[in-house]
PDB file of N, CA, C and O in Angstrom:
ATOM      1  N   MET R   1     -16.067  37.295 -11.453  1.00 68.00           N
ATOM      2  CA  MET R   1     -15.611  36.298 -12.404  1.00 68.00           C
ATOM      3  C   MET R   1     -16.790  35.389 -12.738  1.00 68.00           C
ATOM      4  O   MET R   1     -17.553  34.997 -11.877  1.00 68.00           O
ATOM      5  N   ARG R   2     -16.867  35.047 -14.004  1.00 75.00           N
ATOM      6  CA  ARG R   2     -17.941  34.180 -14.463  1.00 75.00           C
ATOM      7  C   ARG R   2     -17.330  32.899 -15.015  1.00 75.00           C
ATOM      8  O   ARG R   2     -16.404  32.944 -15.824  1.00 75.00           O
ATOM      9  N   ILE R   3     -17.826  31.772 -14.570  1.00 77.00           N
ATOM     10  CA  ILE R   3     -17.329  30.476 -15.028  1.00 77.00           C
ATOM     11  C   ILE R   3     -18.432  29.787 -15.816  1.00 77.00           C
ATOM     12  O   ILE R   3     -19.580  29.748 -15.377  1.00 77.00           O
ATOM     13  N   GLY R   4     -18.068  29.257 -16.968  1.00 78.00           N
ATOM     14  CA  GLY R   4     -19.047  28.565 -17.796  1.00 78.00           C
ATOM     15  C   GLY R   4     -18.535  27.215 -18.239  1.00 78.00           C
ATOM     16  O   GLY R   4     -17.334  26.988 -18.335  1.00 78.00           O
ATOM     17  N   ILE R   5     -19.449  26.322 -18.483  1.00 81.00           N
ATOM     18  CA  ILE R   5     -19.114  24.995 -18.999  1.00 81.00           C
ATOM     19  C   ILE R   5     -19.738  24.895 -20.380  1.00 81.00           C
ATOM     20  O   ILE R   5     -20.924  25.164 -20.556  1.00 81.00           O
ATOM     21  N   PHE R   6     -18.909  24.525 -21.346  1.00 78.00           N
ATOM     22  CA  PHE R   6     -19.368  24.414 -22.713  1.00 78.00           C
ATOM     23  C   PHE R   6     -19.145  22.992 -23.202  1.00 78.00           C
ATOM     24  O   PHE R   6     -18.023  22.495 -23.146  1.00 78.00           O
ATOM     25  N   GLN R   7     -20.191  22.365 -23.656  1.00 81.00           N
ATOM     26  CA  GLN R   7     -20.043  21.030 -24.227  1.00 81.00           C
ATOM     27  C   GLN R   7     -19.749  21.176 -25.716  1.00 81.00           C
ATOM     28  O   GLN R   7     -20.281  22.050 -26.381  1.00 81.00           O
ATOM     29  N   PHE R   8     -18.872  20.299 -26.201  1.00 78.00           N
ATOM     30  CA  PHE R   8     -18.542  20.308 -27.613  1.00 78.00           C
ATOM     31  C   PHE R   8     -18.077  18.918 -27.992  1.00 78.00           C
ATOM     32  O   PHE R   8     -17.781  18.092 -27.147  1.00 78.00           O
ATOM     33  N   GLU R   9     -18.031  18.672 -29.260  1.00 82.00           N
ATOM     34  CA  GLU R   9     -17.487  17.406 -29.751  1.00 82.00           C
ATOM     35  C   GLU R   9     -16.794  17.659 -31.073  1.00 82.00           C
ATOM     36  O   GLU R   9     -17.063  18.632 -31.759  1.00 82.00           O
ATOM     37  N   PHE R  10     -15.865  16.772 -31.382  1.00 82.00           N
ATOM     38  CA  PHE R  10     -15.144  16.861 -32.632  1.00 82.00           C
ATOM     39  C   PHE R  10     -14.616  15.479 -32.970  1.00 82.00           C
ATOM     40  O   PHE R  10     -14.511  14.609 -32.119  1.00 82.00           O
ATOM     41  N   VAL R  11     -14.300  15.276 -34.219  1.00 87.00           N
ATOM     42  CA  VAL R  11     -13.766  14.004 -34.688  1.00 87.00           C
ATOM     43  C   VAL R  11     -12.247  14.070 -34.618  1.00 87.00           C
ATOM     44  O   VAL R  11     -11.633  14.996 -35.148  1.00 87.00           O
ATOM     45  N   LEU R  12     -11.660  13.100 -33.939  1.00 86.00           N
ATOM     46  CA  LEU R  12     -10.204  13.031 -33.849  1.00 86.00           C
ATOM     47  C   LEU R  12      -9.635  12.395 -35.109  1.00 86.00           C
ATOM     48  O   LEU R  12     -10.270  11.524 -35.709  1.00 86.00           O
ATOM     49  N   PRO R  13      -8.444  12.780 -35.508  1.00 87.00           N
ATOM     50  CA  PRO R  13      -7.810  12.106 -36.648  1.00 87.00           C
ATOM     51  C   PRO R  13      -7.625  10.609 -36.351  1.00 87.00           C
ATOM     52  O   PRO R  13      -7.442  10.211 -35.199  1.00 87.00           O
ATOM     53  N   HIS R  14      -7.673   9.787 -37.382  1.00 84.00           N
ATOM     54  CA  HIS R  14      -7.551   8.336 -37.205  1.00 84.00           C
ATOM     55  C   HIS R  14      -6.233   7.929 -36.560  1.00 84.00           C
ATOM     56  O   HIS R  14      -6.151   6.905 -35.902  1.00 84.00           O
ATOM     57  N   GLU R  15      -5.186   8.730 -36.743  1.00 86.00           N
ATOM     58  CA  GLU R  15      -3.886   8.365 -36.179  1.00 86.00           C
ATOM     59  C   GLU R  15      -3.727   8.787 -34.715  1.00 86.00           C
ATOM     60  O   GLU R  15      -2.671   8.587 -34.129  1.00 86.00           O
ATOM     61  N   THR R  16      -4.768   9.341 -34.095  1.00 85.00           N
ATOM     62  CA  THR R  16      -4.692   9.718 -32.679  1.00 85.00           C
ATOM     63  C   THR R  16      -4.550   8.450 -31.841  1.00 85.00           C
ATOM     64  O   THR R  16      -5.348   7.526 -31.986  1.00 85.00           O
ATOM     65  N   PRO R  17      -3.543   8.373 -30.986  1.00 86.00           N
ATOM     66  CA  PRO R  17      -3.357   7.156 -30.183  1.00 86.00           C
ATOM     67  C   PRO R  17      -4.440   7.001 -29.117  1.00 86.00           C
ATOM     68  O   PRO R  17      -5.034   7.978 -28.667  1.00 86.00           O
ATOM     69  N   ILE R  18      -4.672   5.767 -28.742  1.00 87.00           N
ATOM     70  CA  ILE R  18      -5.612   5.467 -27.657  1.00 87.00           C
ATOM     71  C   ILE R  18      -4.890   5.715 -26.341  1.00 87.00           C
ATOM     72  O   ILE R  18      -3.690   5.494 -26.222  1.00 87.00           O
ATOM     73  N   SER R  19      -5.610   6.188 -25.349  1.00 87.00           N
ATOM     74  CA  SER R  19      -5.023   6.491 -24.035  1.00 87.00           C
ATOM     75  C   SER R  19      -4.659   5.204 -23.302  1.00 87.00           C
ATOM     76  O   SER R  19      -5.466   4.621 -22.579  1.00 87.00           O
ATOM     77  N   ILE R  20      -3.447   4.746 -23.531  1.00 82.00           N
ATOM     78  CA  ILE R  20      -2.921   3.561 -22.852  1.00 82.00           C
ATOM     79  C   ILE R  20      -1.526   3.936 -22.372  1.00 82.00           C
ATOM     80  O   ILE R  20      -0.744   4.533 -23.104  1.00 82.00           O
ATOM     81  N   GLY R  21      -1.215   3.572 -21.149  1.00 78.00           N
ATOM     82  CA  GLY R  21       0.128   3.848 -20.653  1.00 78.00           C
ATOM     83  C   GLY R  21       0.285   5.273 -20.169  1.00 78.00           C
ATOM     84  O   GLY R  21      -0.625   5.875 -19.634  1.00 78.00           O
ATOM     85  N   VAL R  22       1.471   5.800 -20.407  1.00 81.00           N
ATOM     86  CA  VAL R  22       1.816   7.097 -19.826  1.00 81.00           C
ATOM     87  C   VAL R  22       1.898   8.233 -20.848  1.00 81.00           C
ATOM     88  O   VAL R  22       2.339   9.325 -20.511  1.00 81.00           O
ATOM     89  N   SER R  23       1.498   7.989 -22.077  1.00 81.00           N
ATOM     90  CA  SER R  23       1.557   9.031 -23.098  1.00 81.00           C
ATOM     91  C   SER R  23       0.327   9.929 -22.991  1.00 81.00           C
ATOM     92  O   SER R  23      -0.783   9.504 -23.293  1.00 81.00           O
ATOM     93  N   PRO R  24       0.528  11.173 -22.565  1.00 86.00           N
ATOM     94  CA  PRO R  24      -0.631  12.060 -22.427  1.00 86.00           C
ATOM     95  C   PRO R  24      -1.155  12.518 -23.787  1.00 86.00           C
ATOM     96  O   PRO R  24      -0.397  12.659 -24.747  1.00 86.00           O
ATOM     97  N   ILE R  25      -2.443  12.725 -23.852  1.00 87.00           N
ATOM     98  CA  ILE R  25      -3.099  13.250 -25.047  1.00 87.00           C
ATOM     99  C   ILE R  25      -3.890  14.465 -24.590  1.00 87.00           C
ATOM    100  O   ILE R  25      -4.552  14.424 -23.554  1.00 87.00           O
ATOM    101  N   TRP R  26      -3.803  15.551 -25.350  1.00 86.00           N
ATOM    102  CA  TRP R  26      -4.485  16.756 -24.912  1.00 86.00           C
ATOM    103  C   TRP R  26      -5.020  17.534 -26.095  1.00 86.00           C
ATOM    104  O   TRP R  26      -4.672  17.302 -27.242  1.00 86.00           O
ATOM    105  N   VAL R  27      -5.890  18.458 -25.752  1.00 85.00           N
ATOM    106  CA  VAL R  27      -6.435  19.404 -26.709  1.00 85.00           C
ATOM    107  C   VAL R  27      -5.994  20.787 -26.252  1.00 85.00           C
ATOM    108  O   VAL R  27      -6.148  21.131 -25.078  1.00 85.00           O
ATOM    109  N   ARG R  28      -5.424  21.548 -27.153  1.00 83.00           N
ATOM    110  CA  ARG R  28      -5.038  22.916 -26.821  1.00 83.00           C
ATOM    111  C   ARG R  28      -6.203  23.823 -27.209  1.00 83.00           C
ATOM    112  O   ARG R  28      -6.675  23.791 -28.342  1.00 83.00           O
ATOM    113  N   THR R  29      -6.687  24.585 -26.253  1.00 78.00           N
ATOM    114  CA  THR R  29      -7.825  25.458 -26.478  1.00 78.00           C
ATOM    115  C   THR R  29      -7.408  26.911 -26.325  1.00 78.00           C
ATOM    116  O   THR R  29      -6.383  27.216 -25.722  1.00 78.00           O
ATOM    117  N   GLY R  30      -8.202  27.772 -26.857  1.00 77.00           N
ATOM    118  CA  GLY R  30      -7.950  29.200 -26.731  1.00 77.00           C
ATOM    119  C   GLY R  30      -9.248  29.962 -26.879  1.00 77.00           C
ATOM    120  O   GLY R  30     -10.161  29.542 -27.591  1.00 77.00           O
ATOM    121  N   LEU R  31      -9.346  31.068 -26.178  1.00 73.00           N
ATOM    122  CA  LEU R  31     -10.527  31.916 -26.252  1.00 73.00           C
ATOM    123  C   LEU R  31     -10.125  33.296 -26.738  1.00 73.00           C
ATOM    124  O   LEU R  31      -9.053  33.803 -26.400  1.00 73.00           O
ATOM    125  N   ASP R  32     -10.968  33.887 -27.511  1.00 74.00           N
ATOM    126  CA  ASP R  32     -10.717  35.231 -28.024  1.00 74.00           C
ATOM    127  C   ASP R  32     -11.423  36.230 -27.109  1.00 74.00           C
ATOM    128  O   ASP R  32     -12.528  36.679 -27.378  1.00 74.00           O
ATOM    129  N   ILE R  33     -10.772  36.534 -25.980  1.00 73.00           N
ATOM    130  CA  ILE R  33     -11.334  37.436 -24.981  1.00 73.00           C
ATOM    131  C   ILE R  33     -10.369  38.607 -24.808  1.00 73.00           C
ATOM    132  O   ILE R  33      -9.185  38.407 -24.516  1.00 73.00           O
ATOM    133  N   ASP R  34     -10.880  39.804 -24.974  1.00 75.00           N
ATOM    134  CA  ASP R  34     -10.041  40.992 -24.791  1.00 75.00           C
ATOM    135  C   ASP R  34      -9.489  41.047 -23.376  1.00 75.00           C
ATOM    136  O   ASP R  34     -10.199  40.779 -22.404  1.00 75.00           O
ATOM    137  N   ASN R  35      -8.210  41.368 -23.249  1.00 73.00           N
ATOM    138  CA  ASN R  35      -7.527  41.549 -21.964  1.00 73.00           C
ATOM    139  C   ASN R  35      -7.497  40.286 -21.093  1.00 73.00           C
ATOM    140  O   ASN R  35      -7.377  40.378 -19.875  1.00 73.00           O
ATOM    141  N   ALA R  36      -7.639  39.126 -21.699  1.00 68.00           N
ATOM    142  CA  ALA R  36      -7.577  37.888 -20.917  1.00 68.00           C
ATOM    143  C   ALA R  36      -6.149  37.679 -20.417  1.00 68.00           C
ATOM    144  O   ALA R  36      -5.179  37.938 -21.129  1.00 68.00           O
ATOM    145  N   ILE R  37      -6.011  37.213 -19.191  1.00 70.00           N
ATOM    146  CA  ILE R  37      -4.693  36.978 -18.605  1.00 70.00           C
ATOM    147  C   ILE R  37      -4.008  35.822 -19.322  1.00 70.00           C
ATOM    148  O   ILE R  37      -2.856  35.890 -19.702  1.00 70.00           O
ATOM    149  N   ASP R  38      -4.703  34.722 -19.512  1.00 69.00           N
ATOM    150  CA  ASP R  38      -4.153  33.555 -20.212  1.00 69.00           C
ATOM    151  C   ASP R  38      -5.287  32.887 -20.985  1.00 69.00           C
ATOM    152  O   ASP R  38      -5.945  31.980 -20.463  1.00 69.00           O
ATOM    153  N   PRO R  39      -5.548  33.308 -22.217  1.00 67.00           N
ATOM    154  CA  PRO R  39      -6.679  32.762 -22.965  1.00 67.00           C
ATOM    155  C   PRO R  39      -6.448  31.359 -23.523  1.00 67.00           C
ATOM    156  O   PRO R  39      -7.361  30.730 -23.999  1.00 67.00           O
ATOM    157  N   SER R  40      -5.217  30.838 -23.437  1.00 70.00           N
ATOM    158  CA  SER R  40      -4.944  29.504 -23.964  1.00 70.00           C
ATOM    159  C   SER R  40      -4.856  28.507 -22.824  1.00 70.00           C
ATOM    160  O   SER R  40      -4.590  28.861 -21.678  1.00 70.00           O
ATOM    161  N   ASP R  41      -5.089  27.266 -23.146  1.00 78.00           N
ATOM    162  CA  ASP R  41      -5.090  26.232 -22.127  1.00 78.00           C
ATOM    163  C   ASP R  41      -4.812  24.894 -22.791  1.00 78.00           C
ATOM    164  O   ASP R  41      -5.021  24.715 -23.980  1.00 78.00           O
ATOM    165  N   ARG R  42      -4.349  23.954 -22.008  1.00 83.00           N
ATOM    166  CA  ARG R  42      -4.124  22.586 -22.466  1.00 83.00           C
ATOM    167  C   ARG R  42      -4.978  21.681 -21.587  1.00 83.00           C
ATOM    168  O   ARG R  42      -4.859  21.671 -20.364  1.00 83.00           O
ATOM    169  N   ASN R  43      -5.867  20.919 -22.205  1.00 81.00           N
ATOM    170  CA  ASN R  43      -6.789  20.060 -21.485  1.00 81.00           C
ATOM    171  C   ASN R  43      -6.528  18.608 -21.843  1.00 81.00           C
ATOM    172  O   ASN R  43      -6.661  18.218 -23.009  1.00 81.00           O
ATOM    173  N   ASP R  44      -6.151  17.822 -20.847  1.00 85.00           N
ATOM    174  CA  ASP R  44      -5.928  16.399 -21.080  1.00 85.00           C
ATOM    175  C   ASP R  44      -7.251  15.721 -21.390  1.00 85.00           C
ATOM    176  O   ASP R  44      -8.295  16.058 -20.815  1.00 85.00           O
ATOM    177  N   ILE R  45      -7.202  14.773 -22.317  1.00 87.00           N
ATOM    178  CA  ILE R  45      -8.394  14.013 -22.675  1.00 87.00           C
ATOM    179  C   ILE R  45      -8.072  12.523 -22.645  1.00 87.00           C
ATOM    180  O   ILE R  45      -6.911  12.120 -22.706  1.00 87.00           O
ATOM    181  N   GLU R  46      -9.097  11.718 -22.539  1.00 88.00           N
ATOM    182  CA  GLU R  46      -8.950  10.265 -22.613  1.00 88.00           C
ATOM    183  C   GLU R  46      -9.527   9.811 -23.945  1.00 88.00           C
ATOM    184  O   GLU R  46     -10.676  10.121 -24.263  1.00 88.00           O
ATOM    185  N   VAL R  47      -8.720   9.122 -24.726  1.00 89.00           N
ATOM    186  CA  VAL R  47      -9.158   8.614 -26.024  1.00 89.00           C
ATOM    187  C   VAL R  47      -9.372   7.121 -25.871  1.00 89.00           C
ATOM    188  O   VAL R  47      -8.445   6.384 -25.553  1.00 89.00           O
ATOM    189  N   ARG R  48     -10.605   6.700 -26.077  1.00 87.00           N
ATOM    190  CA  ARG R  48     -10.938   5.284 -25.943  1.00 87.00           C
ATOM    191  C   ARG R  48     -11.167   4.673 -27.314  1.00 87.00           C
ATOM    192  O   ARG R  48     -11.520   5.359 -28.265  1.00 87.00           O
ATOM    193  N   ALA R  49     -10.976   3.386 -27.383  1.00 86.00           N
ATOM    194  CA  ALA R  49     -11.209   2.666 -28.640  1.00 86.00           C
ATOM    195  C   ALA R  49     -12.703   2.592 -28.919  1.00 86.00           C
ATOM    196  O   ALA R  49     -13.530   2.618 -28.004  1.00 86.00           O
ATOM    197  N   HIS R  50     -13.039   2.485 -30.183  1.00 86.00           N
ATOM    198  CA  HIS R  50     -14.423   2.241 -30.573  1.00 86.00           C
ATOM    199  C   HIS R  50     -14.859   0.931 -29.905  1.00 86.00           C
ATOM    200  O   HIS R  50     -14.049   0.003 -29.755  1.00 86.00           O
ATOM    201  N   PRO R  51     -16.114   0.812 -29.481  1.00 89.00           N
ATOM    202  CA  PRO R  51     -16.557  -0.415 -28.801  1.00 89.00           C
ATOM    203  C   PRO R  51     -16.251  -1.698 -29.579  1.00 89.00           C
ATOM    204  O   PRO R  51     -15.896  -2.713 -28.985  1.00 89.00           O
ATOM    205  N   HIS R  52     -16.349  -1.673 -30.892  1.00 91.00           N
ATOM    206  CA  HIS R  52     -16.033  -2.877 -31.678  1.00 91.00           C
ATOM    207  C   HIS R  52     -14.549  -3.207 -31.600  1.00 91.00           C
ATOM    208  O   HIS R  52     -14.157  -4.372 -31.514  1.00 91.00           O
ATOM    209  N   THR R  53     -13.716  -2.199 -31.658  1.00 88.00           N
ATOM    210  CA  THR R  53     -12.276  -2.392 -31.560  1.00 88.00           C
ATOM    211  C   THR R  53     -11.887  -2.843 -30.163  1.00 88.00           C
ATOM    212  O   THR R  53     -10.993  -3.677 -29.989  1.00 88.00           O
ATOM    213  N   GLU R  54     -12.570  -2.316 -29.157  1.00 88.00           N
ATOM    214  CA  GLU R  54     -12.270  -2.681 -27.776  1.00 88.00           C
ATOM    215  C   GLU R  54     -12.472  -4.179 -27.539  1.00 88.00           C
ATOM    216  O   GLU R  54     -11.706  -4.815 -26.817  1.00 88.00           O
ATOM    217  N   VAL R  55     -13.469  -4.770 -28.181  1.00 92.00           N
ATOM    218  CA  VAL R  55     -13.705  -6.210 -28.062  1.00 92.00           C
ATOM    219  C   VAL R  55     -12.499  -6.988 -28.574  1.00 92.00           C
ATOM    220  O   VAL R  55     -12.050  -7.952 -27.957  1.00 92.00           O
ATOM    221  N   VAL R  56     -11.945  -6.539 -29.691  1.00 92.00           N
ATOM    222  CA  VAL R  56     -10.762  -7.196 -30.256  1.00 92.00           C
ATOM    223  C   VAL R  56      -9.581  -7.071 -29.299  1.00 92.00           C
ATOM    224  O   VAL R  56      -8.863  -8.040 -29.046  1.00 92.00           O
ATOM    225  N   PHE R  57      -9.389  -5.889 -28.734  1.00 87.00           N
ATOM    226  CA  PHE R  57      -8.297  -5.684 -27.773  1.00 87.00           C
ATOM    227  C   PHE R  57      -8.420  -6.620 -26.584  1.00 87.00           C
ATOM    228  O   PHE R  57      -7.438  -7.201 -26.126  1.00 87.00           O
ATOM    229  N   TRP R  58      -9.632  -6.777 -26.043  1.00 88.00           N
ATOM    230  CA  TRP R  58      -9.829  -7.654 -24.884  1.00 88.00           C
ATOM    231  C   TRP R  58      -9.551  -9.113 -25.247  1.00 88.00           C
ATOM    232  O   TRP R  58      -9.001  -9.870 -24.446  1.00 88.00           O
ATOM    233  N   GLU R  59      -9.922  -9.523 -26.451  1.00 92.00           N
ATOM    234  CA  GLU R  59      -9.643 -10.901 -26.881  1.00 92.00           C
ATOM    235  C   GLU R  59      -8.132 -11.126 -26.971  1.00 92.00           C
ATOM    236  O   GLU R  59      -7.621 -12.159 -26.525  1.00 92.00           O
ATOM    237  N   ILE R  60      -7.409 -10.182 -27.535  1.00 91.00           N
ATOM    238  CA  ILE R  60      -5.950 -10.300 -27.620  1.00 91.00           C
ATOM    239  C   ILE R  60      -5.343 -10.325 -26.230  1.00 91.00           C
ATOM    240  O   ILE R  60      -4.462 -11.131 -25.937  1.00 91.00           O
ATOM    241  N   PHE R  61      -5.815  -9.454 -25.370  1.00 86.00           N
ATOM    242  CA  PHE R  61      -5.305  -9.386 -23.995  1.00 86.00           C
ATOM    243  C   PHE R  61      -5.532 -10.711 -23.280  1.00 86.00           C
ATOM    244  O   PHE R  61      -4.630 -11.227 -22.604  1.00 86.00           O
ATOM    245  N   ASP R  62      -6.721 -11.284 -23.430  1.00 90.00           N
ATOM    246  CA  ASP R  62      -7.018 -12.582 -22.800  1.00 90.00           C
ATOM    247  C   ASP R  62      -6.098 -13.685 -23.325  1.00 90.00           C
ATOM    248  O   ASP R  62      -5.638 -14.544 -22.575  1.00 90.00           O
ATOM    249  N   GLU R  63      -5.830 -13.668 -24.641  1.00 89.00           N
ATOM    250  CA  GLU R  63      -4.934 -14.666 -25.234  1.00 89.00           C
ATOM    251  C   GLU R  63      -3.524 -14.539 -24.681  1.00 89.00           C
ATOM    252  O   GLU R  63      -2.844 -15.548 -24.449  1.00 89.00           O
ATOM    253  N   LEU R  64      -3.081 -13.318 -24.459  1.00 89.00           N
ATOM    254  CA  LEU R  64      -1.737 -13.112 -23.937  1.00 89.00           C
ATOM    255  C   LEU R  64      -1.601 -13.598 -22.481  1.00 89.00           C
ATOM    256  O   LEU R  64      -0.530 -14.002 -22.048  1.00 89.00           O
ATOM    257  N   LEU R  65      -2.690 -13.559 -21.743  1.00 88.00           N
ATOM    258  CA  LEU R  65      -2.660 -13.985 -20.350  1.00 88.00           C
ATOM    259  C   LEU R  65      -2.709 -15.506 -20.194  1.00 88.00           C
ATOM    260  O   LEU R  65      -2.376 -16.018 -19.131  1.00 88.00           O
ATOM    261  N   GLU R  66      -3.125 -16.216 -21.223  1.00 82.00           N
ATOM    262  CA  GLU R  66      -3.234 -17.680 -21.125  1.00 82.00           C
ATOM    263  C   GLU R  66      -1.886 -18.349 -21.255  1.00 82.00           C
ATOM    264  O   GLU R  66      -0.938 -17.927 -21.711  1.00 82.00           O
TER     265      GLU R  66
END
């Protein structure tokens, strides 16, 4: 058996929720391999806010705690 790690990137749609709380976010992947036992997979991902947006979130959070 051969195991490989592949780096990739893609742009998420703007309506993709940020990873907060218990709502899982995942990417469904698949490989085109002859005779593969299970070529599809679901990989959980963490979606973080853009750094500029994150600053706004922290300011709101701080205001709510006061």
